[in-house]
Each structure stands twice: as structure tokens, then as C-alpha cells.
Amino acid sequence: MSAMASFSLSLPLNLLCCLTVFWLLLLPSHAADPDPLQDFCVANQSASVSVNGFPCKPASAVTSDDFFFDGFIKEGNTTNIFASSVTPGNVLTFPGLNTLGLAMNRVDFAPGGLNPPHLHPRASETGVVIEGKLLVGFVTTNNVFYSKVLSTGEMFVIPRGLVHFQLNVGEGKALAYTAFNSHMPGVVVVPINLFASSIPNEVLTKTFQVDADVINTIRSKFRSPDIW
């Protein structure tokens, strides 16, 4: 009888422990950046030590300017091989975003401009077309391609870590603003990472099943330090 009573008492306790562990494991999956533990933490970008972000500037040194950013006022320079320009509003350019789990980009497109295939390893992305017409697409880990042509006022969302692009398919310029759930979403631009890096030609020739001459020709397009 006592064994039965002990079992009946331990069952709810074990269930509660399992549910608690499950909930604790689930919580971090909802956010790209950890939740802040203070009202704000304006990035001290001159600090010599940085652990997964920037340390906070002393509160006595914080000013109103730390919470405002004018970097999106000017149109970006689209005179490059992709005929597009990305102006970042992340913690590196806007220190007030530090620890808040937010960032934005301004993306300008000349006619025919492309924001080339890329991914953000630390954030999902949402965006809105402000001007023009954009073909927006992404590819899943199962190689399924989703895309749609968007006009002014229409939005899109890109799941975290998936390769995606935007192509100006309108007759004139285009403009979009994008937002991220990380103060530093990071970016991996596929063609630049592959062909402007020091990955050995042998790896690329086997990957793409082409001759070295083809790889060298592609690499020659990405040798300039001001590619994009």
C-alpha cells in the first residue's frame, strides 16, 4: 500500500519536472537574441572585450542621439556589379540597438538590380516594398523554391538561415526596407563567399563540375575590394 502511495505521489512530481525541462529547452528557440535584462544597453563599440555582443556604454554617457539613426535618409550607391545597395541599420551602425534583438536594412535597386542570393545565419527577415516591383524568392533546405513579384506596399518574410534574393523586375528604380529579429543578423552572400574567398579551386571545380578555367573566369568578376 505504501509503495502505491509513493508511486502516486512521485508521478505528478516526475511529470512536473519533465514539463519544466521541456519548457526551459523551448524558450530559447523563440528569439534570435537573448532577452535584455535592462531598459537599454547602448553598445560601447570601443570596448576591448566583446562576448556575443557589445558591452554597455555607461548610463551617464548615453545621450538622446544614441537612440536615433539617420542612415536611411540617402539613396544607396548602386553603381556596382549587382546594381543594388544595402544600407545596414544594425548594432554596428546604430549602437542603440545593442541587446534589443532588432535591426533593419535599406535596400536600393537600379533598374534590373539584384540583391544576390544570400542568407542571414542569426535572424529571420521581413520586408516591405516601398517603391517599384521586386521578385522575391527563397529556397528551403529541401530545395523547394518559393517566390512572388511584389509591388509597393506588399510584404515578404524569409525564414532564418535560408538562401534568398530580391530582383528588380520593374521599369525604374526600386526600394525596400527589411527588418530582422537580431541586432546583428549577419550575412553570407553566396557568390562573394564562394568566389572572392580563398577556397581552393579544386573544391569549386568538383562542387560545380566545371573546369578550372570556368572558376577562374568567375573569380575574376569578384576580385575588386569594392565589389558591392
CSV table of N, CA and C in Angstrom, one decimal, residues 98-169:
chain,number,residue,atom,x,y,z
A,98,ASN,N,21.8,47.6,-29.5
A,98,ASN,CA,22.5,46.6,-28.8
A,98,ASN,C,21.6,45.9,-27.8
A,99,THR,N,21.5,44.6,-27.8
A,99,THR,CA,20.7,43.7,-27.0
A,99,THR,C,19.2,43.7,-27.2
A,100,LEU,N,18.7,44.5,-28.1
A,100,LEU,CA,17.3,44.7,-28.3
A,100,LEU,C,16.7,43.7,-29.3
A,101,GLY,N,17.6,42.9,-30.0
A,101,GLY,CA,17.1,41.9,-31.0
A,101,GLY,C,16.4,42.5,-32.2
A,102,LEU,N,16.8,43.7,-32.6
A,102,LEU,CA,16.2,44.3,-33.8
A,102,LEU,C,17.3,44.9,-34.7
A,103,ALA,N,17.0,44.9,-36.0
A,103,ALA,CA,17.9,45.6,-37.0
A,103,ALA,C,17.1,45.8,-38.2
A,104,MET,N,17.5,46.7,-39.1
A,104,MET,CA,16.8,47.0,-40.4
A,104,MET,C,17.9,47.3,-41.4
A,105,ASN,N,17.5,47.1,-42.7
A,105,ASN,CA,18.3,47.5,-43.8
A,105,ASN,C,17.5,48.3,-44.8
A,106,ARG,N,18.1,49.3,-45.4
A,106,ARG,CA,17.6,49.9,-46.6
A,106,ARG,C,18.2,49.3,-47.8
A,107,VAL,N,17.4,48.8,-48.8
A,107,VAL,CA,17.9,48.2,-50.0
A,107,VAL,C,17.4,48.9,-51.2
A,108,ASP,N,18.4,49.5,-51.9
A,108,ASP,CA,18.1,50.3,-53.2
A,108,ASP,C,18.5,49.4,-54.4
A,109,PHE,N,17.7,49.6,-55.4
A,109,PHE,CA,17.9,48.8,-56.7
A,109,PHE,C,17.8,49.8,-57.9
A,110,ALA,N,18.9,49.7,-58.7
A,110,ALA,CA,18.8,50.4,-60.0
A,110,ALA,C,17.9,49.5,-60.9
A,111,PRO,N,17.5,50.0,-62.1
A,111,PRO,CA,16.7,49.1,-63.0
A,111,PRO,C,17.5,47.8,-63.2
A,112,GLY,N,16.8,46.7,-63.0
A,112,GLY,CA,17.5,45.4,-63.2
A,112,GLY,C,18.4,45.0,-62.1
A,113,GLY,N,18.4,45.7,-61.0
A,113,GLY,CA,19.3,45.5,-59.9
A,113,GLY,C,18.9,44.2,-59.1
A,114,LEU,N,19.9,43.6,-58.5
A,114,LEU,CA,19.8,42.3,-57.8
A,114,LEU,C,20.4,42.4,-56.4
A,115,ASN,N,19.7,42.0,-55.4
A,115,ASN,CA,20.2,41.7,-54.1
A,115,ASN,C,20.5,40.2,-54.2
A,116,PRO,N,21.8,39.8,-54.4
A,116,PRO,CA,22.1,38.5,-54.8
A,116,PRO,C,21.8,37.4,-53.8
A,117,PRO,N,21.7,36.2,-54.2
A,117,PRO,CA,21.5,35.1,-53.2
A,117,PRO,C,22.4,35.2,-52.0
A,118,HIS,N,21.7,35.2,-50.8
A,118,HIS,CA,22.4,35.3,-49.6
A,118,HIS,C,21.6,34.8,-48.5
A,119,LEU,N,22.2,34.7,-47.3
A,119,LEU,CA,21.4,34.2,-46.1
A,119,LEU,C,21.9,35.0,-44.9
A,120,HIS,N,21.0,34.9,-43.9
A,120,HIS,CA,21.3,35.6,-42.6
A,120,HIS,C,21.3,34.5,-41.5
A,121,PRO,N,22.5,34.1,-41.0
A,121,PRO,CA,22.6,33.0,-40.1
A,121,PRO,C,21.9,33.2,-38.7
A,122,ARG,N,21.7,34.5,-38.3
A,122,ARG,CA,21.2,34.7,-37.0
A,122,ARG,C,19.8,35.3,-36.9
A,123,ALA,N,19.1,35.4,-38.0
A,123,ALA,CA,17.8,36.1,-37.9
A,123,ALA,C,16.9,35.7,-39.1
A,124,SER,N,15.6,35.7,-38.8
A,124,SER,CA,14.6,35.8,-39.9
A,124,SER,C,14.5,37.2,-40.4
A,125,GLU,N,13.9,37.3,-41.5
A,125,GLU,CA,13.8,38.6,-42.2
A,125,GLU,C,12.4,38.9,-42.7
A,126,THR,N,11.9,40.1,-42.5
A,126,THR,CA,10.7,40.5,-43.1
A,126,THR,C,10.9,41.9,-43.8
A,127,GLY,N,10.2,42.1,-44.9
A,127,GLY,CA,10.5,43.4,-45.6
A,127,GLY,C,9.2,43.9,-46.3
A,128,VAL,N,9.3,45.1,-46.7
A,128,VAL,CA,8.2,45.8,-47.4
A,128,VAL,C,8.8,46.6,-48.6
A,129,VAL,N,8.1,46.5,-49.7
A,129,VAL,CA,8.5,47.2,-50.9
A,129,VAL,C,7.9,48.6,-50.8
A,130,ILE,N,8.8,49.6,-50.9
A,130,ILE,CA,8.4,51.0,-50.8
A,130,ILE,C,8.2,51.6,-52.2
A,131,GLU,N,9.0,51.2,-53.1
A,131,GLU,CA,8.9,51.7,-54.5
A,131,GLU,C,9.3,50.6,-55.5
A,132,GLY,N,8.6,50.6,-56.6
A,132,GLY,CA,9.0,49.7,-57.7
A,132,GLY,C,8.3,48.3,-57.6
A,133,LYS,N,9.0,47.3,-58.2
A,133,LYS,CA,8.4,46.0,-58.3
A,133,LYS,C,9.6,45.0,-58.2
A,134,LEU,N,9.5,44.1,-57.2
A,134,LEU,CA,10.6,43.2,-56.9
A,134,LEU,C,10.1,41.7,-57.0
A,135,LEU,N,10.9,40.9,-57.6
A,135,LEU,CA,10.8,39.4,-57.5
A,135,LEU,C,11.5,39.0,-56.3
A,136,VAL,N,10.8,38.4,-55.3
A,136,VAL,CA,11.4,38.0,-54.0
A,136,VAL,C,11.3,36.5,-53.9
A,137,GLY,N,12.4,35.8,-53.6
A,137,GLY,CA,12.3,34.3,-53.6
A,137,GLY,C,13.3,33.8,-52.6
A,138,PHE,N,13.0,32.6,-52.1
A,138,PHE,CA,13.9,31.8,-51.2
A,138,PHE,C,13.8,30.3,-51.5
A,139,VAL,N,14.8,29.6,-51.1
A,139,VAL,CA,14.9,28.2,-51.3
A,139,VAL,C,15.0,27.5,-49.9
A,140,THR,N,14.2,26.5,-49.7
A,140,THR,CA,14.2,25.7,-48.4
A,140,THR,C,15.4,24.7,-48.4
A,141,THR,N,15.6,24.1,-47.2
A,141,THR,CA,16.6,23.1,-47.1
A,141,THR,C,16.2,21.8,-47.9
A,142,ASN,N,15.0,21.7,-48.4
A,142,ASN,CA,14.6,20.6,-49.3
A,142,ASN,C,14.7,21.0,-50.7
A,143,ASN,N,15.3,22.2,-51.0
A,143,ASN,CA,15.4,22.7,-52.4
A,143,ASN,C,14.1,23.0,-53.0
A,144,VAL,N,13.1,23.4,-52.2
A,144,VAL,CA,11.8,23.9,-52.7
A,144,VAL,C,12.0,25.4,-52.9
A,145,PHE,N,11.6,26.0,-54.0
A,145,PHE,CA,11.7,27.4,-54.3
A,145,PHE,C,10.4,28.1,-54.2
A,146,TYR,N,10.3,29.1,-53.4
A,146,TYR,CA,9.1,30.0,-53.3
A,146,TYR,C,9.4,31.4,-53.7
A,147,SER,N,8.5,32.0,-54.5
A,147,SER,CA,8.8,33.3,-55.0
A,147,SER,C,7.5,34.0,-55.4
A,148,LYS,N,7.6,35.4,-55.4
A,148,LYS,CA,6.4,36.2,-55.9
A,148,LYS,C,6.9,37.5,-56.3
A,149,VAL,N,6.3,38.1,-57.3
A,149,VAL,CA,6.5,39.5,-57.6
A,149,VAL,C,5.7,40.4,-56.8
A,150,LEU,N,6.4,41.3,-56.1
A,150,LEU,CA,5.7,42.2,-55.1
A,150,LEU,C,5.8,43.7,-55.6
A,151,SER,N,4.7,44.4,-55.3
A,151,SER,CA,4.7,45.8,-55.7
A,151,SER,C,4.6,46.7,-54.4
A,152,THR,N,4.6,48.0,-54.6
A,152,THR,CA,4.6,48.9,-53.5
A,152,THR,C,3.6,48.5,-52.4
A,153,GLY,N,4.1,48.5,-51.1
A,153,GLY,CA,3.2,48.2,-50.0
A,153,GLY,C,3.1,46.7,-49.7
A,154,GLU,N,3.6,45.9,-50.5
A,154,GLU,CA,3.5,44.4,-50.2
A,154,GLU,C,4.7,44.0,-49.4
A,155,MET,N,4.5,43.0,-48.5
A,155,MET,CA,5.5,42.5,-47.6
A,155,MET,C,5.9,41.1,-48.0
A,156,PHE,N,7.1,40.7,-47.4
A,156,PHE,CA,7.5,39.3,-47.5
A,156,PHE,C,8.2,38.9,-46.2
A,157,VAL,N,8.4,37.6,-46.1
A,157,VAL,CA,9.1,37.1,-44.9
A,157,VAL,C,10.1,36.0,-45.4
A,158,ILE,N,11.3,35.9,-44.8
A,158,ILE,CA,12.3,34.9,-45.2
A,158,ILE,C,12.6,34.2,-43.9
A,159,PRO,N,12.4,32.9,-43.8
A,159,PRO,CA,12.8,32.2,-42.6
A,159,PRO,C,14.3,32.2,-42.3
A,160,ARG,N,14.7,32.2,-41.1
A,160,ARG,CA,16.1,32.3,-40.7
A,160,ARG,C,17.0,31.3,-41.4
A,161,GLY,N,18.1,31.7,-41.9
A,161,GLY,CA,19.1,30.9,-42.5
A,161,GLY,C,18.9,30.3,-43.9
A,162,LEU,N,17.8,30.8,-44.5
A,162,LEU,CA,17.5,30.2,-45.9
A,162,LEU,C,18.1,31.2,-46.9
A,163,VAL,N,18.6,30.6,-48.0
A,163,VAL,CA,19.1,31.4,-49.1
A,163,VAL,C,17.9,32.2,-49.8
A,164,HIS,N,18.1,33.5,-50.1
A,164,HIS,CA,17.0,34.2,-50.7
A,164,HIS,C,17.6,35.4,-51.5
A,165,PHE,N,16.8,36.1,-52.2
A,165,PHE,CA,17.2,37.2,-53.1
A,165,PHE,C,16.1,38.1,-53.4
A,166,GLN,N,16.4,39.3,-53.9
A,166,GLN,CA,15.4,40.2,-54.5
A,166,GLN,C,15.9,40.8,-55.8
A,167,LEU,N,15.1,40.7,-56.8
A,167,LEU,CA,15.4,41.2,-58.1
A,167,LEU,C,14.4,42.3,-58.6
A,168,ASN,N,15.0,43.4,-59.0
A,168,ASN,CA,14.1,44.5,-59.5
A,168,ASN,C,13.6,44.1,-60.9
A,169,VAL,N,12.3,43.8,-61.0
A,169,VAL,CA,11.7,43.5,-62.3
A,169,VAL,C,10.8,44.6,-62.9
